[in-house]
CSV table of C-alpha atoms in Angstrom, one decimal:
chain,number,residue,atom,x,y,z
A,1,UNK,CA,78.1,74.5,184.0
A,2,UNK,CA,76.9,71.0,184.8
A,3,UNK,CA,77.4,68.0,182.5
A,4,UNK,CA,74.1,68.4,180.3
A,5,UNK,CA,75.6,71.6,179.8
A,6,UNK,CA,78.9,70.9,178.7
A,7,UNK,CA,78.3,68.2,176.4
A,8,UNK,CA,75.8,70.6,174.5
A,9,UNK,CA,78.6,72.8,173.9
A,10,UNK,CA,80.6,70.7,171.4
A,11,UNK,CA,80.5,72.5,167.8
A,12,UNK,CA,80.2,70.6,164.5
A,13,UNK,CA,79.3,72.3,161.3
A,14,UNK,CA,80.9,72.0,158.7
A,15,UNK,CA,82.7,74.2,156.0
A,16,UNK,CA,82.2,74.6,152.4
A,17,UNK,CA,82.8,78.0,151.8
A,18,UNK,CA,83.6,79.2,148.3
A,19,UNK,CA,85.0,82.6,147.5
A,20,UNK,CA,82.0,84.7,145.9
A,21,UNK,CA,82.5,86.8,142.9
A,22,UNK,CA,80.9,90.0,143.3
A,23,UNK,CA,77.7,90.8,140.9
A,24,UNK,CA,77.1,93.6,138.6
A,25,UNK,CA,75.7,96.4,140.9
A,26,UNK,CA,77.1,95.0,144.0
A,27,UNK,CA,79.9,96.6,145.7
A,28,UNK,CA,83.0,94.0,145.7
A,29,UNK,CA,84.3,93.3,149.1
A,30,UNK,CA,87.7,95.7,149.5
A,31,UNK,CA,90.5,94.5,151.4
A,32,UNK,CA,90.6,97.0,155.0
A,33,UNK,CA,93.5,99.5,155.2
A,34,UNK,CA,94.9,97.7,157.6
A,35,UNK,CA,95.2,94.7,155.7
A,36,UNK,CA,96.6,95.2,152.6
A,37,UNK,CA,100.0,95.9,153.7
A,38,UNK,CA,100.0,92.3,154.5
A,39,UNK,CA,99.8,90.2,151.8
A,40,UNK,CA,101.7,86.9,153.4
A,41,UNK,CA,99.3,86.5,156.3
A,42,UNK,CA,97.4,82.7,155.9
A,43,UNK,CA,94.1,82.4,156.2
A,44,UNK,CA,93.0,79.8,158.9
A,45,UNK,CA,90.1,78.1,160.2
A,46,UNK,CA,89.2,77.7,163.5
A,47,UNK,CA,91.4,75.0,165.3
A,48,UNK,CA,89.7,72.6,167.5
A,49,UNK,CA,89.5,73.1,171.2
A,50,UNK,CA,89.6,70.2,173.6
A,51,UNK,CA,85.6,68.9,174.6
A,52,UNK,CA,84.1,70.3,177.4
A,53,UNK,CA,83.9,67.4,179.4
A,54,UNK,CA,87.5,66.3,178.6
A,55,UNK,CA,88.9,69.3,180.2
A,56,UNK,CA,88.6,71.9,183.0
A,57,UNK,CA,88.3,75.5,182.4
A,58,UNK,CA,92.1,76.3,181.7
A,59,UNK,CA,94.0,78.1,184.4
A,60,UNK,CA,96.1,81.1,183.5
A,61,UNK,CA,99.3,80.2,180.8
A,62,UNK,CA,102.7,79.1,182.4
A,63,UNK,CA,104.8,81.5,184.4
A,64,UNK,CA,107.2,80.6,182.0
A,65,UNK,CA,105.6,80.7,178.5
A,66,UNK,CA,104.2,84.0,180.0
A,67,UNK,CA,108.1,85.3,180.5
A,68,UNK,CA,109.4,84.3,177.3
A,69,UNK,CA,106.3,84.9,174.7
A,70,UNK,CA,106.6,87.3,172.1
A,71,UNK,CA,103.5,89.4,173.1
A,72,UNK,CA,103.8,89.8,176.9
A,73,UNK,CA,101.5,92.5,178.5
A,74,UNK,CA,103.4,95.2,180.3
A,75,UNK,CA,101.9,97.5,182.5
A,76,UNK,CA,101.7,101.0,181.7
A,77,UNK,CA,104.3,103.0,184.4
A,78,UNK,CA,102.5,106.6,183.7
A,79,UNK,CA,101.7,107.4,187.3
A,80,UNK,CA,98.9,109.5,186.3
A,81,UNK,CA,97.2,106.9,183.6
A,82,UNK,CA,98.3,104.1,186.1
A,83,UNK,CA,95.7,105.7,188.7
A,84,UNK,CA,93.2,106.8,186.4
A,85,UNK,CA,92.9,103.7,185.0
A,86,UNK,CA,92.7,102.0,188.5
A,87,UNK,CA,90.1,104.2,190.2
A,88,UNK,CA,87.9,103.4,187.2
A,89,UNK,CA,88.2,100.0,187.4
A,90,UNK,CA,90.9,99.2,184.5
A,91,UNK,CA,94.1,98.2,183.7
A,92,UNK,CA,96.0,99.2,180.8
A,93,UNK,CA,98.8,97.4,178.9
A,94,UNK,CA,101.3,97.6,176.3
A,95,UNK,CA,102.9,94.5,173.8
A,96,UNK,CA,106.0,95.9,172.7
A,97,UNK,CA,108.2,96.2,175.2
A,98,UNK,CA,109.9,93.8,178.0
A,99,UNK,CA,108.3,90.7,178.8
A,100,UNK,CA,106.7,90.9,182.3
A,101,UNK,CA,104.9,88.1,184.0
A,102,UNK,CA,101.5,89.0,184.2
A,103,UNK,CA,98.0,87.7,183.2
A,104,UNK,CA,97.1,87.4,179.2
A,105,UNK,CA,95.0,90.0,177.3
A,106,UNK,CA,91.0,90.9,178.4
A,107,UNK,CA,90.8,88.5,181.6
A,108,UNK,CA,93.3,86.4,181.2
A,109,UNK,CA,92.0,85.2,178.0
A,110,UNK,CA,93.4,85.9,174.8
A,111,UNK,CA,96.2,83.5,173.6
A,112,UNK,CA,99.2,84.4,171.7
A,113,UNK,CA,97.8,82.9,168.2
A,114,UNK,CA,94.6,84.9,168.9
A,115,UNK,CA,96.3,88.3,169.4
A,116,UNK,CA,98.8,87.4,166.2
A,117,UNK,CA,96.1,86.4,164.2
A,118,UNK,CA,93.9,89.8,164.8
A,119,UNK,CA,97.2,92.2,164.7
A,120,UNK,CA,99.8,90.5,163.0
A,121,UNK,CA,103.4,91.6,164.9
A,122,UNK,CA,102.2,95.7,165.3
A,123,UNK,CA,102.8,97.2,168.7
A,124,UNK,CA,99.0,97.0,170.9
A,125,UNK,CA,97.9,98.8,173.4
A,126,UNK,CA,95.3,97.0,175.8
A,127,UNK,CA,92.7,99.0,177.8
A,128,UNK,CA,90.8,96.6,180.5
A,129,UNK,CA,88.0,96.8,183.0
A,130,UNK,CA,87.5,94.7,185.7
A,131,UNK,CA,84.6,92.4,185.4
A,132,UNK,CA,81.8,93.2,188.1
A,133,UNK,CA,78.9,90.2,188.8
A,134,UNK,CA,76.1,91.9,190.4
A,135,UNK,CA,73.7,90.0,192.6
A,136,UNK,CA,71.0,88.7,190.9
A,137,UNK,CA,68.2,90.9,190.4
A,138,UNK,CA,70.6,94.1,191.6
A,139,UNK,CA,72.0,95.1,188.2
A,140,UNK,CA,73.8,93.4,184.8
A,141,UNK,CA,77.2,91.6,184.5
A,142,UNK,CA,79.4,93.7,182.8
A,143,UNK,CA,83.2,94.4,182.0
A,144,UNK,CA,85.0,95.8,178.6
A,145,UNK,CA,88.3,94.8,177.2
A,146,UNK,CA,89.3,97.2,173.9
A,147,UNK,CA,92.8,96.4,172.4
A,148,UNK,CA,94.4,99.0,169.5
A,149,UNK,CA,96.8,98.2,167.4
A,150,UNK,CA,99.1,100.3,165.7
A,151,UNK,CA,101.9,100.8,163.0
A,152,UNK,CA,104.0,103.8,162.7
A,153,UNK,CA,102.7,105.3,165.2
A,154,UNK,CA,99.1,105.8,164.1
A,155,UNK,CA,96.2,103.1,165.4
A,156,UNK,CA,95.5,100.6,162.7
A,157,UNK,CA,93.3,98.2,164.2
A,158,UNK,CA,90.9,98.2,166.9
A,159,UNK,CA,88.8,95.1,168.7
A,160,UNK,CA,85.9,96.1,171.6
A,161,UNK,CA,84.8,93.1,173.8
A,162,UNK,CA,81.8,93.4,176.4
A,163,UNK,CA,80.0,91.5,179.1
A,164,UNK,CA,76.8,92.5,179.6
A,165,UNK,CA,73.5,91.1,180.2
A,166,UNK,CA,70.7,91.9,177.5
A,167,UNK,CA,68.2,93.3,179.0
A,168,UNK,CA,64.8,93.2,178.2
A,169,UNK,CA,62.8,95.1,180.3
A,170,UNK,CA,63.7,98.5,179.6
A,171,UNK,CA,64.0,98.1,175.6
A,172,UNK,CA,67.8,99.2,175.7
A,173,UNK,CA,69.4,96.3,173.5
A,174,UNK,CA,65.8,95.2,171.3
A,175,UNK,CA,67.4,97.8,168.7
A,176,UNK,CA,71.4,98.9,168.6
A,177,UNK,CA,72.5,95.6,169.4
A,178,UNK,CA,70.3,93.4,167.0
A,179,UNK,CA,71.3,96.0,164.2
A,180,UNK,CA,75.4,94.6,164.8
A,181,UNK,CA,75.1,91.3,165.9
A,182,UNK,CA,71.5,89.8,164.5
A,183,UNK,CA,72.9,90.4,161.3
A,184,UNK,CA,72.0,88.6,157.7
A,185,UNK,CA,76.2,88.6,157.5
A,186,UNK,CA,76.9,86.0,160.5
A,187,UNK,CA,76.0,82.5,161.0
A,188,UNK,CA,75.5,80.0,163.9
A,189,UNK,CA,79.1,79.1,165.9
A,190,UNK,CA,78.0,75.4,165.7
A,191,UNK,CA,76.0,73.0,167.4
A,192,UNK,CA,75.9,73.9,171.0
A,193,UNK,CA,77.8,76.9,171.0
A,194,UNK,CA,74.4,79.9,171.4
A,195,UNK,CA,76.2,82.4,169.8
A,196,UNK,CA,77.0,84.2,166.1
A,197,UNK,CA,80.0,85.0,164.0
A,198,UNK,CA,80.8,87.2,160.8
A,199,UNK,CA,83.8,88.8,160.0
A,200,UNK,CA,83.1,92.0,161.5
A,201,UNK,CA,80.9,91.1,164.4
A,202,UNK,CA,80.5,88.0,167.3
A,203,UNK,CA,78.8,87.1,170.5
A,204,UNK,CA,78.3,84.0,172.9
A,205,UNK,CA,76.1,83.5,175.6
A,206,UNK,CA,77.4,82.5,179.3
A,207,UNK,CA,75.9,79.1,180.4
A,208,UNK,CA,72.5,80.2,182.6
A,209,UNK,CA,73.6,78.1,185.4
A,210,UNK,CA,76.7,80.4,185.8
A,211,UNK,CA,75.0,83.6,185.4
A,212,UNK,CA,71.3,83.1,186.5
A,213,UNK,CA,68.9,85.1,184.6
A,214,UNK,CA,65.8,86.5,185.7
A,215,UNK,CA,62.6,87.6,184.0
A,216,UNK,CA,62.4,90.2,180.9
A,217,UNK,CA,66.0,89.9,180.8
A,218,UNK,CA,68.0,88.2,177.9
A,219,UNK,CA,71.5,85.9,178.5
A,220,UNK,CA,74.7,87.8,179.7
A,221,UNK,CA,76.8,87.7,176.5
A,222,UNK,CA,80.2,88.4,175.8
A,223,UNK,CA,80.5,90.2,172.2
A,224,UNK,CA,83.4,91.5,170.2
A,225,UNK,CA,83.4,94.1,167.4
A,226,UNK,CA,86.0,95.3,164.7
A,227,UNK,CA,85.5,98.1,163.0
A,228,UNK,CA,82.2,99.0,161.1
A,229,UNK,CA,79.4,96.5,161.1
A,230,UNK,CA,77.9,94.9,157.9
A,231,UNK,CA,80.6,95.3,155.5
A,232,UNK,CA,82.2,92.0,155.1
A,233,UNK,CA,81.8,90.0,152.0
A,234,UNK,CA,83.5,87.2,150.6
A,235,UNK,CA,87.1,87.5,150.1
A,236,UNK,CA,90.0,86.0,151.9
A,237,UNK,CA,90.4,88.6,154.3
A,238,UNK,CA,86.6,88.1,155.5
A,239,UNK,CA,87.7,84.5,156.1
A,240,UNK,CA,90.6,85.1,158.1
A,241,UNK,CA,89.1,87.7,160.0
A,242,UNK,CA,86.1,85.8,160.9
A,243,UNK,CA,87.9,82.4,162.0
A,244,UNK,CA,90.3,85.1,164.4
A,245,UNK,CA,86.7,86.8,165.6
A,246,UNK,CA,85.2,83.5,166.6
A,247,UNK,CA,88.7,82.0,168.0
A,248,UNK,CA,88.6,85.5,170.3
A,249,UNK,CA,85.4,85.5,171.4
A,250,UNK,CA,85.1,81.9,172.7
A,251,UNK,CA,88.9,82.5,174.7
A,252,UNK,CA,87.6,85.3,175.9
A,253,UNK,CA,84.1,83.6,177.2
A,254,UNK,CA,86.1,80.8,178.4
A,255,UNK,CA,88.1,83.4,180.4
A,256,UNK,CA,84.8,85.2,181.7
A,257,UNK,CA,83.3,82.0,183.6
A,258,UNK,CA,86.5,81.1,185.1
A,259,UNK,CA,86.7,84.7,186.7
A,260,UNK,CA,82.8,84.1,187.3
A,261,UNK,CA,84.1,81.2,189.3
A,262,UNK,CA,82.0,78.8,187.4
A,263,UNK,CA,83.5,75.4,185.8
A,264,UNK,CA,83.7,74.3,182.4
A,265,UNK,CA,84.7,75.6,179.1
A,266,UNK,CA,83.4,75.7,175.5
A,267,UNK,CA,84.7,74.5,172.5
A,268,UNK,CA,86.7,76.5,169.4
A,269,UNK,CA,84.8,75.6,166.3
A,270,UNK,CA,86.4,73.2,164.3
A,271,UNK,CA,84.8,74.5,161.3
A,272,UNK,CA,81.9,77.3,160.1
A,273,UNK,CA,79.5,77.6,157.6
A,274,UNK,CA,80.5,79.5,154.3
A,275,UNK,CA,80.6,83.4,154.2
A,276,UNK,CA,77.1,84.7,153.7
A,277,UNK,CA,76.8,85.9,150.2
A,278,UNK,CA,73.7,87.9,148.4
A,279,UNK,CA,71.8,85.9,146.0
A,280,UNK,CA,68.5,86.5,143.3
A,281,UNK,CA,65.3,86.1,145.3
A,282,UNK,CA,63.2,83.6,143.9
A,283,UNK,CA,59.5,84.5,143.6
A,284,UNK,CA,57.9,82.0,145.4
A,285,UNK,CA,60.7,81.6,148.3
A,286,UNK,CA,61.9,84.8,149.3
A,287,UNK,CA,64.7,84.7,151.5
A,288,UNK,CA,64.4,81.1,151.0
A,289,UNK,CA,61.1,80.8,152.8
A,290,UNK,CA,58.9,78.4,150.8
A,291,UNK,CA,55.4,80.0,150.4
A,292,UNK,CA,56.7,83.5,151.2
A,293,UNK,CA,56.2,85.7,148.2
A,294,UNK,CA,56.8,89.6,147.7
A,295,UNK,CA,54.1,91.5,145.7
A,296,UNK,CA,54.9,92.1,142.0
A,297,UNK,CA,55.2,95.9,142.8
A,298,UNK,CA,58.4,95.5,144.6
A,299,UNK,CA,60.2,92.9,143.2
A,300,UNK,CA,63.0,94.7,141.5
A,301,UNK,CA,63.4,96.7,144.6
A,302,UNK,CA,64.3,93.2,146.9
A,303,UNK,CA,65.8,91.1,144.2
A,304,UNK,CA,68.5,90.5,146.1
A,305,UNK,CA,68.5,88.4,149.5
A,306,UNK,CA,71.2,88.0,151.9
A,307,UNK,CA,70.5,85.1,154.2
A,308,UNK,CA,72.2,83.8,157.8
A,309,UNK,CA,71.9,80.2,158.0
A,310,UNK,CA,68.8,78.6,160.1
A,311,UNK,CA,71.0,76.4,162.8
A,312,UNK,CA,71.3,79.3,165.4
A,313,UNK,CA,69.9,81.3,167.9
A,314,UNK,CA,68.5,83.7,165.2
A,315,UNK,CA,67.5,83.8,161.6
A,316,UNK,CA,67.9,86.8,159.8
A,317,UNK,CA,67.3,87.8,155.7
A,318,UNK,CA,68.0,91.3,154.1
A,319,UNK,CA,66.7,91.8,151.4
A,320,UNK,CA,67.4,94.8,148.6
A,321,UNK,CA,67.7,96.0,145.2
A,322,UNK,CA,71.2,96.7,145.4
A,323,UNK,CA,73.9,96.7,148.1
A,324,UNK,CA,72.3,98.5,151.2
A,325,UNK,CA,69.1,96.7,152.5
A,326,UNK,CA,65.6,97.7,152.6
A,327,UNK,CA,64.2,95.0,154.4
A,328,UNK,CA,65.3,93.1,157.1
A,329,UNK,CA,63.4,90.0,158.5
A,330,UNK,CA,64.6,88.2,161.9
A,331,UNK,CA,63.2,84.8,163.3
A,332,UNK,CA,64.3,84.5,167.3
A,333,UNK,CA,64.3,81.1,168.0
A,334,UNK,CA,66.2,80.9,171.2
A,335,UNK,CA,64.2,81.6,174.3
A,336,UNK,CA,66.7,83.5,176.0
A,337,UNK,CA,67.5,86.0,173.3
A,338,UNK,CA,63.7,86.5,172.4
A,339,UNK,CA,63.7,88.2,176.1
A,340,UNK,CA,65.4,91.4,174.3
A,341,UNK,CA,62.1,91.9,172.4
A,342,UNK,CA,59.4,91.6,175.5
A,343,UNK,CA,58.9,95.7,175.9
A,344,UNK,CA,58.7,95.5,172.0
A,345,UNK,CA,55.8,93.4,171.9
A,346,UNK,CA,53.7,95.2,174.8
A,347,UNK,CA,54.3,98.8,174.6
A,348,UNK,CA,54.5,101.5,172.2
A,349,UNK,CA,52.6,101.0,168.5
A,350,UNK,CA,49.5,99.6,166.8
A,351,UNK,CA,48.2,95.7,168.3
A,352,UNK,CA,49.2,93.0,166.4
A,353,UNK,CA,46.6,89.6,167.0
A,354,UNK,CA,47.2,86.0,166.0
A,355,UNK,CA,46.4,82.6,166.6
A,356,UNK,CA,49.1,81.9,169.1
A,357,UNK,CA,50.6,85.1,169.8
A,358,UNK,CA,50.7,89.0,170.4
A,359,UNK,CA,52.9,91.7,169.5
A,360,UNK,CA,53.1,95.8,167.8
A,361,UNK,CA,54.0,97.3,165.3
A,362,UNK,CA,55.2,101.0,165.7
A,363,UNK,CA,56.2,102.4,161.9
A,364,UNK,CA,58.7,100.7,160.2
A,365,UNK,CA,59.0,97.7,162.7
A,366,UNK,CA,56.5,95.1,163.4
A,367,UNK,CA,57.8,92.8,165.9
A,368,UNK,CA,55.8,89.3,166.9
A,369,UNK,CA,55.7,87.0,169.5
A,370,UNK,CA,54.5,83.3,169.0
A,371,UNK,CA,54.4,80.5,171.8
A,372,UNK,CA,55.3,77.7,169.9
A,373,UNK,CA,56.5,74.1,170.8
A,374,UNK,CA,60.7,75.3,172.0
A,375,UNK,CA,59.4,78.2,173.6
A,376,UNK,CA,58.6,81.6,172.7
A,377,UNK,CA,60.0,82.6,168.8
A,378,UNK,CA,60.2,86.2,168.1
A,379,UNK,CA,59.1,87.2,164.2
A,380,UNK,CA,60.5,90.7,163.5
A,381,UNK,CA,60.2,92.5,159.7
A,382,UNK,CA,62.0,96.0,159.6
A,383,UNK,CA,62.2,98.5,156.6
A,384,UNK,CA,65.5,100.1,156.7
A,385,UNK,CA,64.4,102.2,153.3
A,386,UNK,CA,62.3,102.8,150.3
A,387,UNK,CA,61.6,100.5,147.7
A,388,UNK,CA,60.6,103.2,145.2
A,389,UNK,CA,60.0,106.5,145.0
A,390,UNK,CA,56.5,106.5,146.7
A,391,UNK,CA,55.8,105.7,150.1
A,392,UNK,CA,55.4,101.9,150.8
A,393,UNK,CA,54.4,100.4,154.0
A,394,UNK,CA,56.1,97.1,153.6
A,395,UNK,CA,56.6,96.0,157.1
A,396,UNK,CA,52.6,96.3,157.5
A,397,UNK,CA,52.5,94.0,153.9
A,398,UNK,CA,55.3,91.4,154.6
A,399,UNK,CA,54.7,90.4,158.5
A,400,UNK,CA,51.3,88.4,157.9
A,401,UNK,CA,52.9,86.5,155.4
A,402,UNK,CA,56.3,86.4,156.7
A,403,UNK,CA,55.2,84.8,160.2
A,404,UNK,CA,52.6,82.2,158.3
A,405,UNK,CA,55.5,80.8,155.9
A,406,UNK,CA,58.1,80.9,158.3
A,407,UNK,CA,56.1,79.3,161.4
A,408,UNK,CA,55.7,76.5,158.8
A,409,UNK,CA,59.1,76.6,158.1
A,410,UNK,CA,60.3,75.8,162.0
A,411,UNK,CA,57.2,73.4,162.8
A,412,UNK,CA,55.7,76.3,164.4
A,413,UNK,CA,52.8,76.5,162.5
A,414,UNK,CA,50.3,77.1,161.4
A,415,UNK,CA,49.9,81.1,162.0
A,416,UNK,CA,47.9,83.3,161.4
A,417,UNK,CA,48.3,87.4,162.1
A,418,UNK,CA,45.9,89.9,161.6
A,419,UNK,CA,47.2,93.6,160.4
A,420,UNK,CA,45.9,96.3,162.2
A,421,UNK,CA,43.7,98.3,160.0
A,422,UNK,CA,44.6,101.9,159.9
């Protein structure tokens, strides 16, 4: 990462998150089963990391803090696992036994506060793949670190982290992965951090100059998930699991480029913006677009918005009539990411025609791509279900207006898209 780079990567939002009360209708944020046993645990914001360009990409912890820490990594001694394990790749570990020097959870990565912080004291079991770089051009970066927990015996607690490189060619992560991690639930790590947080879901983008990236292809990313997407709200334990999330995912990014060989690290977040909470729609600023309104017909059906804040790589509304959505709406506004989308946008589905872009829309998905001044923006409206009883096209009636009020809304504008007629 050169110096641009790494001063870019310093995060500074700021926090003023309140604990939302849930509404009538709306189901209340429950505590996880794995969580309400403890009712001591503190909830904690991310700590600050040292600035990129004040420090090198850390080297692995101390022989001796490794010897003496409470949660050393001990290799499994089960012949058979041991070379199962190894001819695919992996390494396996276990936290509840002797201390053995060795390197720290998923690459070398995770500290002790992390791994405390996500499992409390339980016993985990860590299951590691090696990290493979391809040449460029000859295949995606990947590598997957999952770590259980467990309590009596019986797995509480499980965290997945990946390395892979989006790709955009083929259409294999335009859909699954914007579903869990282009989410109206997570917000923007900060400023200069490309990446996403909730409490359920994360991701962060490698620096370009350590990965390369070539065409229809979006950034190599290193994403961590915990249990099911999409259900955190606003209580405490959201909070707490979110700040562990985002503390996990940059130590483990961090921990990627150094075994990528690159230099530099990025920053912890010294603070994130509040939980993402459901709100009324207003009727003449739906999902808090000014100028975007819903027809009449379907108001009751989307009077409630959910909302990820606008200083990320991706904006991203749901909106519904009760808990589960009915619409989504994304705006892509880092060029990178809106590489996922390019097969969208040419292949399959009817031709959509604007002023300063091009893109399809293939049943309950219209997806849009504008050339604007930053680069290429992506405009996406999905219908995930039915406002009423009848059959409703609503992607075909929201994307016109979505992509006029919200190219306005980024200094894109103006824009102009034409339905196709059917």
């Amino acid at each position: 990462m050169n110096g641009e780079e790494s001063a870019e990567s310093r995060a500074s939002a700021v926090d003023h998150e309140q604990t939302p009360v849930p509404r009538e209708g709306e189901q209340p944020s429950v505590p996880r089963e794995e969580e309400r046993d403890e009712p001591g645990e503190q909830t904690q914001e991310p700590r600050p990391g040292p600035a990129p360009e004040q420090s090198p990409a850390p080297g692995r912890p101390p022989a001796l803090r490794r010897l003496f820490r409470s949660r050393t990594a001990l290799a499994v001694t089960a012949a058979g696992l041991v070379g199962a394990l190894l001819g695919a790749g992996a390494v396996a570990w276990r936290t509840d036994t002797l201390p053995l020097l060795g390197p720290a959870p998923c690459w070398d990565s995770l500290g002790d506060t992390t791994m405390s912080d996500l499992f409390g004291d339980r016993r985990t079991v860590v299951e590691e793949e090696s990290l493979k770089a391809s040449p460029r051009g000859q295949g995606p970066s990947f590598g997957q670190c999952r770590i259980t927990s467990y309590k009596n015996g019986n797995p509480r607690r499980q965290v997945t982290l990946r390395v892979h490189e989006l790709d955009g060619l083929r259409g294999t992560d335009a859909h699954e992965w914007p579903q869990e991690f282009l989410a109206a639930g997570m917000v923007s790590l900060g400023d200069g951090l490309p990446g996403m947080t909730s409490a359920s879901r994360a991701w962060l983008a490698l620096p370009q100059t350590c990965t390369g990236r070539h065409g229809f292809t979006g950034p190599t990313v290193v994403d961590i998930g915990m249990g099911l997407a999409g259900l955190d709200g606003g209580s405490e334990y959201d909070r707490r699991d979110r700040t562990a999330l985002t503390r996990a995912v940059v130590e483990a990014t961090n921990g990627v480029i150094r075994e990528f060989g690159c230099s530099g690290t990025y920053r912890i977040p010294r603070s994130l913006p509040a939980l993402v909470d459901r709100q009324e729609s207003e009727t003449d600023s739906f999902c808090g677009v000014k100028g975007l309104t819903v027809p009449a017909a379907y108001r009751e059906a989307l009077s409630r918005t959910r909302v990820s804040d606008d200083r990320g790589p991706a904006r991203v509304c749901e909106a519904s009539g009760g808990y589960e959505p009915v619409v989504r709406m994304t705006t892509v506004t880092d060029p990178a990411l809106t590489e996922i989308f390019s097969g969208e946008t040419r292949k399959a589905g009817l031709p959509l025609k604007g002023s300063k872009g091009f893109g399809r829309l293939d049943g309950s998905r219209a997806v849009y791509r504008a050339s604007c001044q930053t680069g290429p923006v992506i405009f996406m409206v999905e219908q995930l279900g039915r406002p009423t009883d009848k059959d409703i096209d609503l992607t075909r009636r929201l994307l016109p207006g979505y992509v006029a009020a919200e190219a306005e809304r980024i200094g894109c504008g103006p824009e102009k898209v034409t339905s196709p007629s059917v």
